[in-house]
Coordinates of C-alpha atoms in Angstrom, one line a residue:
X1 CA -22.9 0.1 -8.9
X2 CA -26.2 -1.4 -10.2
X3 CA -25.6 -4.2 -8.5
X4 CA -25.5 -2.6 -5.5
X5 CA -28.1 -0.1 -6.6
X6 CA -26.1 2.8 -6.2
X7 CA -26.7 5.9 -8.4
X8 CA -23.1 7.8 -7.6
X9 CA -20.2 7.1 -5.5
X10 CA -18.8 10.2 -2.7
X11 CA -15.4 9.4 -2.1
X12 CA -13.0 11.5 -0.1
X13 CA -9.8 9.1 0.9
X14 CA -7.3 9.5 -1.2
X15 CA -7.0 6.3 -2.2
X16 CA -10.6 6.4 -3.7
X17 CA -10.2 9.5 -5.7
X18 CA -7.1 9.0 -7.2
X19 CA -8.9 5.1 -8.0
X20 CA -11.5 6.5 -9.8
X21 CA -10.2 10.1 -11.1
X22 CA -6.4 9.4 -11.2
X23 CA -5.5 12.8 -9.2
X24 CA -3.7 12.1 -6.1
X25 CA -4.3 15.3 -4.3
X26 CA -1.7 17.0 -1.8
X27 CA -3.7 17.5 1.5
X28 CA -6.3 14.8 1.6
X29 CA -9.1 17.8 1.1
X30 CA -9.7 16.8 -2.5
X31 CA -13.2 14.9 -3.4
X32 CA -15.0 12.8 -6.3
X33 CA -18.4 12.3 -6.7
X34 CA -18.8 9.1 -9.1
X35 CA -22.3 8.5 -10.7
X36 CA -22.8 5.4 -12.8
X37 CA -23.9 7.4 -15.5
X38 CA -22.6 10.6 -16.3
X39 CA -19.5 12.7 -15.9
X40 CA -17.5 12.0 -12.5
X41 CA -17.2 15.3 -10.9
X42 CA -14.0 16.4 -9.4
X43 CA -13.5 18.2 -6.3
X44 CA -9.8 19.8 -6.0
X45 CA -8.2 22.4 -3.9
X46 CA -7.5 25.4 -5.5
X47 CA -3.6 25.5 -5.7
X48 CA -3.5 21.8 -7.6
X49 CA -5.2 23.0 -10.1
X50 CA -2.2 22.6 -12.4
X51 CA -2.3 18.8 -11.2
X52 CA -5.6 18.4 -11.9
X53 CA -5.6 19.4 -15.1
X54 CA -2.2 17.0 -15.7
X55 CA -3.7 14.1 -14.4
X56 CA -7.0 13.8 -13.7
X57 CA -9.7 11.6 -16.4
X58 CA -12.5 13.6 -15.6
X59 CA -13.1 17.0 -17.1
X60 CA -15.6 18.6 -14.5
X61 CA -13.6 19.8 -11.9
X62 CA -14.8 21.9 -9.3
X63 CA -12.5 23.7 -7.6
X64 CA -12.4 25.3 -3.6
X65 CA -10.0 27.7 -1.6
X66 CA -7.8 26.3 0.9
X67 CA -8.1 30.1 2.6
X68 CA -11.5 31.9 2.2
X69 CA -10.8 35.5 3.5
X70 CA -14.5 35.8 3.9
X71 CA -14.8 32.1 5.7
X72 CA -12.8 31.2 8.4
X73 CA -14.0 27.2 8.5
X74 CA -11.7 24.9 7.7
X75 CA -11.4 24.1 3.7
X76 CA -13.0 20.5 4.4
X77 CA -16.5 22.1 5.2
X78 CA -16.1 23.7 1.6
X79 CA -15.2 20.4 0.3
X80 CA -18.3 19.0 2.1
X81 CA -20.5 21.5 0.0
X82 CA -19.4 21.3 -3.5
X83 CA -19.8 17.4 -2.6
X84 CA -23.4 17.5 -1.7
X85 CA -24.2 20.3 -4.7
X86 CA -22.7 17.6 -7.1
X87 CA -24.9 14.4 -5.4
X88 CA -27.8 16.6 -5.1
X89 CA -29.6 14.9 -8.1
X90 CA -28.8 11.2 -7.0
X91 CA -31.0 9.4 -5.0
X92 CA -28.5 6.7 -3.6
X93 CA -25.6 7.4 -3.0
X94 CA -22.4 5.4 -1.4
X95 CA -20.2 6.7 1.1
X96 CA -17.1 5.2 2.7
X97 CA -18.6 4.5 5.9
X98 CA -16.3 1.4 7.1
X99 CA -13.2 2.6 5.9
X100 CA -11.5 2.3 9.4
X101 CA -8.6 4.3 8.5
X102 CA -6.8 7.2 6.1
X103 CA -5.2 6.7 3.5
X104 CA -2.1 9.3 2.8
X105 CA -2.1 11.7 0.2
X106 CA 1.3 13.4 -1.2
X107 CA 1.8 15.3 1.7
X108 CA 1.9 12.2 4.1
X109 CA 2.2 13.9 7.5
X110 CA -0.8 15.1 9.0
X111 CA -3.9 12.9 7.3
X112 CA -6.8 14.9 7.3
X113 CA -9.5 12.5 8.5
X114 CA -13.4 12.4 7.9
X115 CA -15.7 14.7 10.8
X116 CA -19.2 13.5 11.6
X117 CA -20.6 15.8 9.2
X118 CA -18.9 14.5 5.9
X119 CA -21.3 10.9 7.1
X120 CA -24.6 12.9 8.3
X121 CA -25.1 15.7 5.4
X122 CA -25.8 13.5 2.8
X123 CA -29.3 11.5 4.2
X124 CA -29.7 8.2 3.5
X125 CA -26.7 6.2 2.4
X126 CA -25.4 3.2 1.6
X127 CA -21.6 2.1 2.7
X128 CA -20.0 2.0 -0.7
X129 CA -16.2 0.2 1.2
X130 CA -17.3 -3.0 -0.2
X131 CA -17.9 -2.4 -3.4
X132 CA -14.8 0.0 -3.5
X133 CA -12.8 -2.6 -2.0
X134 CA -13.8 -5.7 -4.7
X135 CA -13.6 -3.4 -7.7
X136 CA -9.9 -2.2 -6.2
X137 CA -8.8 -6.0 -6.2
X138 CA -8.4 -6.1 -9.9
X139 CA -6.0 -4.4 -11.0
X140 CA -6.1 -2.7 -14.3
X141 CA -2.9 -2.7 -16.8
X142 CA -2.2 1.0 -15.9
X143 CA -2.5 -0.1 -12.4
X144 CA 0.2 -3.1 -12.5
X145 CA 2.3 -0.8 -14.0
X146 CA 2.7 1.7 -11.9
X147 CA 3.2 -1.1 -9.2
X148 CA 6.2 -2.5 -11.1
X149 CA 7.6 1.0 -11.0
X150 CA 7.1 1.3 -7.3
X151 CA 8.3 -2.2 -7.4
X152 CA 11.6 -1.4 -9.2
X153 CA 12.1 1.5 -7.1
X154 CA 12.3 -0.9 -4.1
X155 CA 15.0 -3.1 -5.5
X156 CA 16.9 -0.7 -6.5
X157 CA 17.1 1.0 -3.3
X158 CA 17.9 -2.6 -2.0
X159 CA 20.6 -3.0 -4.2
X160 CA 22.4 0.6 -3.3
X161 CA 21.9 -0.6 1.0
X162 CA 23.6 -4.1 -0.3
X163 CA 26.4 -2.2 -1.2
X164 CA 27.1 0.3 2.0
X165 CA 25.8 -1.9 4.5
X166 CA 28.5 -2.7 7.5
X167 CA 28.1 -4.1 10.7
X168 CA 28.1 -1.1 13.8
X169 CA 26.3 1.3 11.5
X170 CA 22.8 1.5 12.8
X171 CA 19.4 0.1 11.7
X172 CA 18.6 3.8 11.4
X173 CA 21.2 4.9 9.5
X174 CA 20.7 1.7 6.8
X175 CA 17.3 2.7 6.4
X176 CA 17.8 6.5 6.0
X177 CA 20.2 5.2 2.9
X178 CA 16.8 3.1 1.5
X179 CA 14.5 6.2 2.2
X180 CA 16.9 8.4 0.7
X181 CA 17.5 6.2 -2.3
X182 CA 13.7 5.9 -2.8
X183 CA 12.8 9.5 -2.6
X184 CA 16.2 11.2 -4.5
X185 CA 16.2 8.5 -7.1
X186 CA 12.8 7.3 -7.1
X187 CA 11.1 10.7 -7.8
X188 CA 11.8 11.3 -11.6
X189 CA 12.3 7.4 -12.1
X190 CA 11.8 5.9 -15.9
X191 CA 12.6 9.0 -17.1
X192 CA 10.1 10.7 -15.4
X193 CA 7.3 8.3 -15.5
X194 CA 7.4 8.7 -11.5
X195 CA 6.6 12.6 -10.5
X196 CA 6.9 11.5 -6.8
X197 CA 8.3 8.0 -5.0
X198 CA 7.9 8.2 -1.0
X199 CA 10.2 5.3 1.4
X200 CA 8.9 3.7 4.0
X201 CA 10.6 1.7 6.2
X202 CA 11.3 -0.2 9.5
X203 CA 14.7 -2.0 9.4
X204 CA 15.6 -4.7 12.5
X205 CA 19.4 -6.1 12.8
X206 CA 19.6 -9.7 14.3
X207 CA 18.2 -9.9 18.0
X208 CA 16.4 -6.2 17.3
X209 CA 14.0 -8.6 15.0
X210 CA 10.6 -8.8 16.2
X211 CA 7.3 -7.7 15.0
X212 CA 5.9 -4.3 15.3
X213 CA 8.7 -2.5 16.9
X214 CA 10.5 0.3 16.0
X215 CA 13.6 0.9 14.0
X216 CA 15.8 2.6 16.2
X217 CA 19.9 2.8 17.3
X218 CA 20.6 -0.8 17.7
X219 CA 23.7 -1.6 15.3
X220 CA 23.4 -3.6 12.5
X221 CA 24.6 -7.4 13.7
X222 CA 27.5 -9.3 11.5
X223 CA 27.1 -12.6 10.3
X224 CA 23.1 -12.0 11.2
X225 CA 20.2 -10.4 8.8
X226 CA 19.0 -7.3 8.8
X227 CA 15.4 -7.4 7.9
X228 CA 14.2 -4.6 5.6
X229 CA 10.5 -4.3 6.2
X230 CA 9.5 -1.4 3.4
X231 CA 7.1 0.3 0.8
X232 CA 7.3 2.1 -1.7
X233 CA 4.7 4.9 -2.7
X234 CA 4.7 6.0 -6.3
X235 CA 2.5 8.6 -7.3
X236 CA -0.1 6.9 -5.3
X237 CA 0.5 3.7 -5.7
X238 CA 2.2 0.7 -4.1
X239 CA 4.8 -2.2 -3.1
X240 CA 5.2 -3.8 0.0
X241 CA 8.2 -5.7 0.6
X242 CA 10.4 -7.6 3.4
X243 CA 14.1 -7.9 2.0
X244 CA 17.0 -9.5 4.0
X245 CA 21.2 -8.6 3.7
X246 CA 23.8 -10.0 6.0
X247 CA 26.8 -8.1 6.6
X248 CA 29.2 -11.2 6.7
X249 CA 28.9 -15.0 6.8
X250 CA 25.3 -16.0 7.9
X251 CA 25.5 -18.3 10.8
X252 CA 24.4 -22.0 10.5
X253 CA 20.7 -21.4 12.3
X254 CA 19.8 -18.7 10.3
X255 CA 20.8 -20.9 7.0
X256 CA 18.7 -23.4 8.7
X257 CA 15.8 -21.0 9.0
X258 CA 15.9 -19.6 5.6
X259 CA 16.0 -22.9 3.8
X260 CA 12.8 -23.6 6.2
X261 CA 10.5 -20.2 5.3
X262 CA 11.5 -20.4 2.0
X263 CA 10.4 -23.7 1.4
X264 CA 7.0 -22.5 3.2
X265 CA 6.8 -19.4 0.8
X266 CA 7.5 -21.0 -2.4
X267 CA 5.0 -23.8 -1.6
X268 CA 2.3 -20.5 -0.9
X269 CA 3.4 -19.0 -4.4
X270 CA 2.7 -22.2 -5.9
X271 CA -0.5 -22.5 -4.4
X272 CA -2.3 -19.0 -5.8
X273 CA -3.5 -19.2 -8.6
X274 CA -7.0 -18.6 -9.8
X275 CA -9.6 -20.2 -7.9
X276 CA -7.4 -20.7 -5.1
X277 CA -8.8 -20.5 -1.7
X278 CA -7.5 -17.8 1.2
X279 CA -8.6 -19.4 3.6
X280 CA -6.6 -22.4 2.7
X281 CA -3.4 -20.4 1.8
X282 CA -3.5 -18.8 5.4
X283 CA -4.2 -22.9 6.8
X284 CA -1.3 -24.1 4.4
X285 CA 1.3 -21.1 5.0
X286 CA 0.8 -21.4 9.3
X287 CA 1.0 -25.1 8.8
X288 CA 4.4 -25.1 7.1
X289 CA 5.3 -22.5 10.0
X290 CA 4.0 -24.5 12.8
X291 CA 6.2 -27.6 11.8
X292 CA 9.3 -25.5 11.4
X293 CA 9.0 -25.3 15.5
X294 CA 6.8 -22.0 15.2
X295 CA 3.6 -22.7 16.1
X296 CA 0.8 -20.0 16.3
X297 CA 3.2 -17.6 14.2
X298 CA 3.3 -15.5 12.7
X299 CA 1.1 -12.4 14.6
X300 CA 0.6 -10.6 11.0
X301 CA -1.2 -11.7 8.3
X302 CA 0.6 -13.8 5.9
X303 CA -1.2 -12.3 2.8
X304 CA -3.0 -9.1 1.5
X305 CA -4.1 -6.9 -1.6
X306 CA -1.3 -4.3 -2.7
X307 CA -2.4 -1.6 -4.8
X308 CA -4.0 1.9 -3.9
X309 CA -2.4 1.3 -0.5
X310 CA 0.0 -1.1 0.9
X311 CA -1.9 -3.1 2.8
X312 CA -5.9 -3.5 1.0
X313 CA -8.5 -6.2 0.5
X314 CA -8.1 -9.4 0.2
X315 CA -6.6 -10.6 3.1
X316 CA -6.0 -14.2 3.6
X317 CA -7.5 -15.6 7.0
X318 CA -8.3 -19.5 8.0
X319 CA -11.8 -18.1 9.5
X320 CA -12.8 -16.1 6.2
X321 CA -13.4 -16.5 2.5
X322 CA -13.0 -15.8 -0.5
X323 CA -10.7 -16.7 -4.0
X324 CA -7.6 -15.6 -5.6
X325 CA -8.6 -13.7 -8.8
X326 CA -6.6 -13.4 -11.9
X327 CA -6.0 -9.5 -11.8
X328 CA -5.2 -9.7 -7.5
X329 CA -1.6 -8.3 -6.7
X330 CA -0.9 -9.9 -3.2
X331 CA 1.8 -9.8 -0.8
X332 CA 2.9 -13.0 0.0
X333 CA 4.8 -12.9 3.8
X334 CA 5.1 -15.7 5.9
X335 CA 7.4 -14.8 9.4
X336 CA 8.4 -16.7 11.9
X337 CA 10.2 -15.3 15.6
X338 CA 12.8 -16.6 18.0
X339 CA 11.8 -16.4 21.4
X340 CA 13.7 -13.0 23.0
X341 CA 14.1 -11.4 19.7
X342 CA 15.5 -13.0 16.2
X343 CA 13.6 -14.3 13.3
X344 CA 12.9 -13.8 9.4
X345 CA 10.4 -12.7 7.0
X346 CA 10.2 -12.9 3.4
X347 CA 7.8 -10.9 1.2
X348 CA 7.2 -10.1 -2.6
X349 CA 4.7 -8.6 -4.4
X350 CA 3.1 -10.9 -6.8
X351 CA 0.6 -10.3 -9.6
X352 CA -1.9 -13.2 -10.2
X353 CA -2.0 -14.6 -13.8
X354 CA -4.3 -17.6 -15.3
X355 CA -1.0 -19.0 -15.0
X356 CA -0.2 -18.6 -11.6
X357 CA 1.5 -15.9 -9.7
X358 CA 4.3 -13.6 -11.5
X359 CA 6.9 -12.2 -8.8
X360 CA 7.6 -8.3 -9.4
X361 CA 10.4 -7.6 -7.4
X362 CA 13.5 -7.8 -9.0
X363 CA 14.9 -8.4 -5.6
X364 CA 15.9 -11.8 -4.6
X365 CA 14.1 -13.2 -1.6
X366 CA 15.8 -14.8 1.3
X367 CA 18.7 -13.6 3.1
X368 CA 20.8 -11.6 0.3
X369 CA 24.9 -11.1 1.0
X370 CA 26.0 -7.7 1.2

């Protein structure tokens, strides 16, 4: 923050106060105020008090009525207050001005996103999303931790679909059984180290594989993956995974295929280490895709930050920059798409060491037999 010469930090996503309080508040209404010196200042609705006070590192929190008898605006202008009254004394402060989008908070249904006022009230500002985003990178041992929870989760939940999975059932039905799994096992996991795991998933069964579409009726194919694309949120934070089962004997092309993308993804796992460039692993991973007989594949990215949210800074792109840092988690997931619908993904998880990068699923990649 002196760097940057920031005096306090106003963060409202959910990602961003948990980061630097460690609440993860219900609604999305909840809000820090971060100085670099002093007490952070916690902004909490009044019915998580009891959360709060569980959870949270700072000791000043301030808290604010979700219903106001005598104030019928909406409990983010009361939010918007308490923020300013705690900045008041700072005279530069960072907001998240290039965010782009909202993170979820426990409730995960209906975001509640920033209005123009929560950007105007506070006067001159500086966009504090950078620096968020580069401090967010590394991840601190109590973050990797809870990431090999969420991680465990994941497998787990893998492991229970590996055993019920039959061809005809649905890809909707499969991934209801992961969802379920992650929330009614998940929440309460490690003997209660987890207070709340959320499942999220889109699941594709042979042709119905294709990016960015829908999990939906389509049965699940024999002899033919199904393609588990899924995360894991546990309290707060994250894995992102894709996983593969085959209800039956995989044909011959799709053998073909895996041997090929996995070759590709173990070369990219090799590659990060410290110092590594992103640019180059995005140049090295399409490459390897491109002489399988896929070229300009895949349409996602093929790596990105994991932590606070699934998908975060870095990402790995040919036209950008940056290096792999020791203290990174990425998600490593190089794709590759037949023509009319078919195809396969892997992606892990992987937390980078000074001596390379250590895999946290449990979960084997590839295409796993049911």
């Amino acid at each position: 923050m002196g760097e940057h010469g920031l005096d306090a930090l106003v963060a409202r996503a959910p990602d961003n106060v948990l980061y630097l309080t460690n609440f993860w508040g219900m609604k999305g209404y909840d809000a820090c105020v971060f100085p670099r010196e002093g007490e952070p200042v916690l902004i909490c609705l009044e019915a998580s008090e009891e959360d709060a006070a569980r959870t949270a590192w700072t000791s000043d929190v301030r808290m604010f009525k979700g219903y106001d008898e005598r104030d019928p605006r909406p409990p983010t202008a009361r939010v918007l207050e308490l923020a300013k009254e705690a900045a008041r004394e700072y005279d530069r402060v960072g907001l998240e001005l290039s965010l782009g989008t909202q993170a979820v908070d426990r409730m995960v249904g209906e975001p509640t996103t920033f209005t123009a006022a929560w950007f105007s009230e506070f006067g001159d500002v500086v966009d504090a999303t950078p620096l968020l985003s580069s401090a967010r990178a590394l991840k601190s041992e109590q973050e990797i931790e809870r990431m090999r929870l969420a991680n465990d989760i994941a497998a787990a939940a893998m492991e229970h679909c590996r055993l019920i999975i039959e061809p005809g059932m649905s890809e909707a039905q499969i991934a209801a059984e992961w969802e379920g799994y992650v929330h009614g096992e998940g929440t309460g996991w490690a003997e209660g180290e987890v207070d709340l795991a959320l499942g999220f998933s889109l699941v594709w069964s042979g042709p119905g594989i294709k990016t960015f579409t829908a999990t939906t009726a389509r049965p699940v194919v024999e002899d033919e993956p199904t393609l588990f694309e899924i995360w894991v949120c546990a309290d707060g934070y994250w894995c992102d995974h894709t996983k593969n089962l085959v209800a039956g004997e995989l044909t011959d092309q799709y053998r073909d295929l895996e041997a090929g993308l996995i070759a590709v993804y173990k070369d990219a796992i090799d590659f990060v280490r410290p110092g590594a460039s992103l640019a180059e692993l995005d140049r090295r991973i399409r490459a390897g895709i491109d002489a399988m007989g896929f070229p300009g594949q895949p349409s996602h990215p093929i790596c990105h930050g994991v932590g606070a949210r699934a998908h975060e800074p870095p990402y790995a792109h040919q036209a950008g920059g940056g290096e792999v840092a020791a203290g990174m988690v990425l998600a490593i997931e190089p794709g590759c798409y037949i023509e009319g619908g078919g195809g396969l993904r892997v992606e892990d998880n992987f937390l980078v060491t000074s001596n390379g990068a250590e895999k946290l699923s449990p979960f084997p990649d590839g295409i796993v037999q049911a």
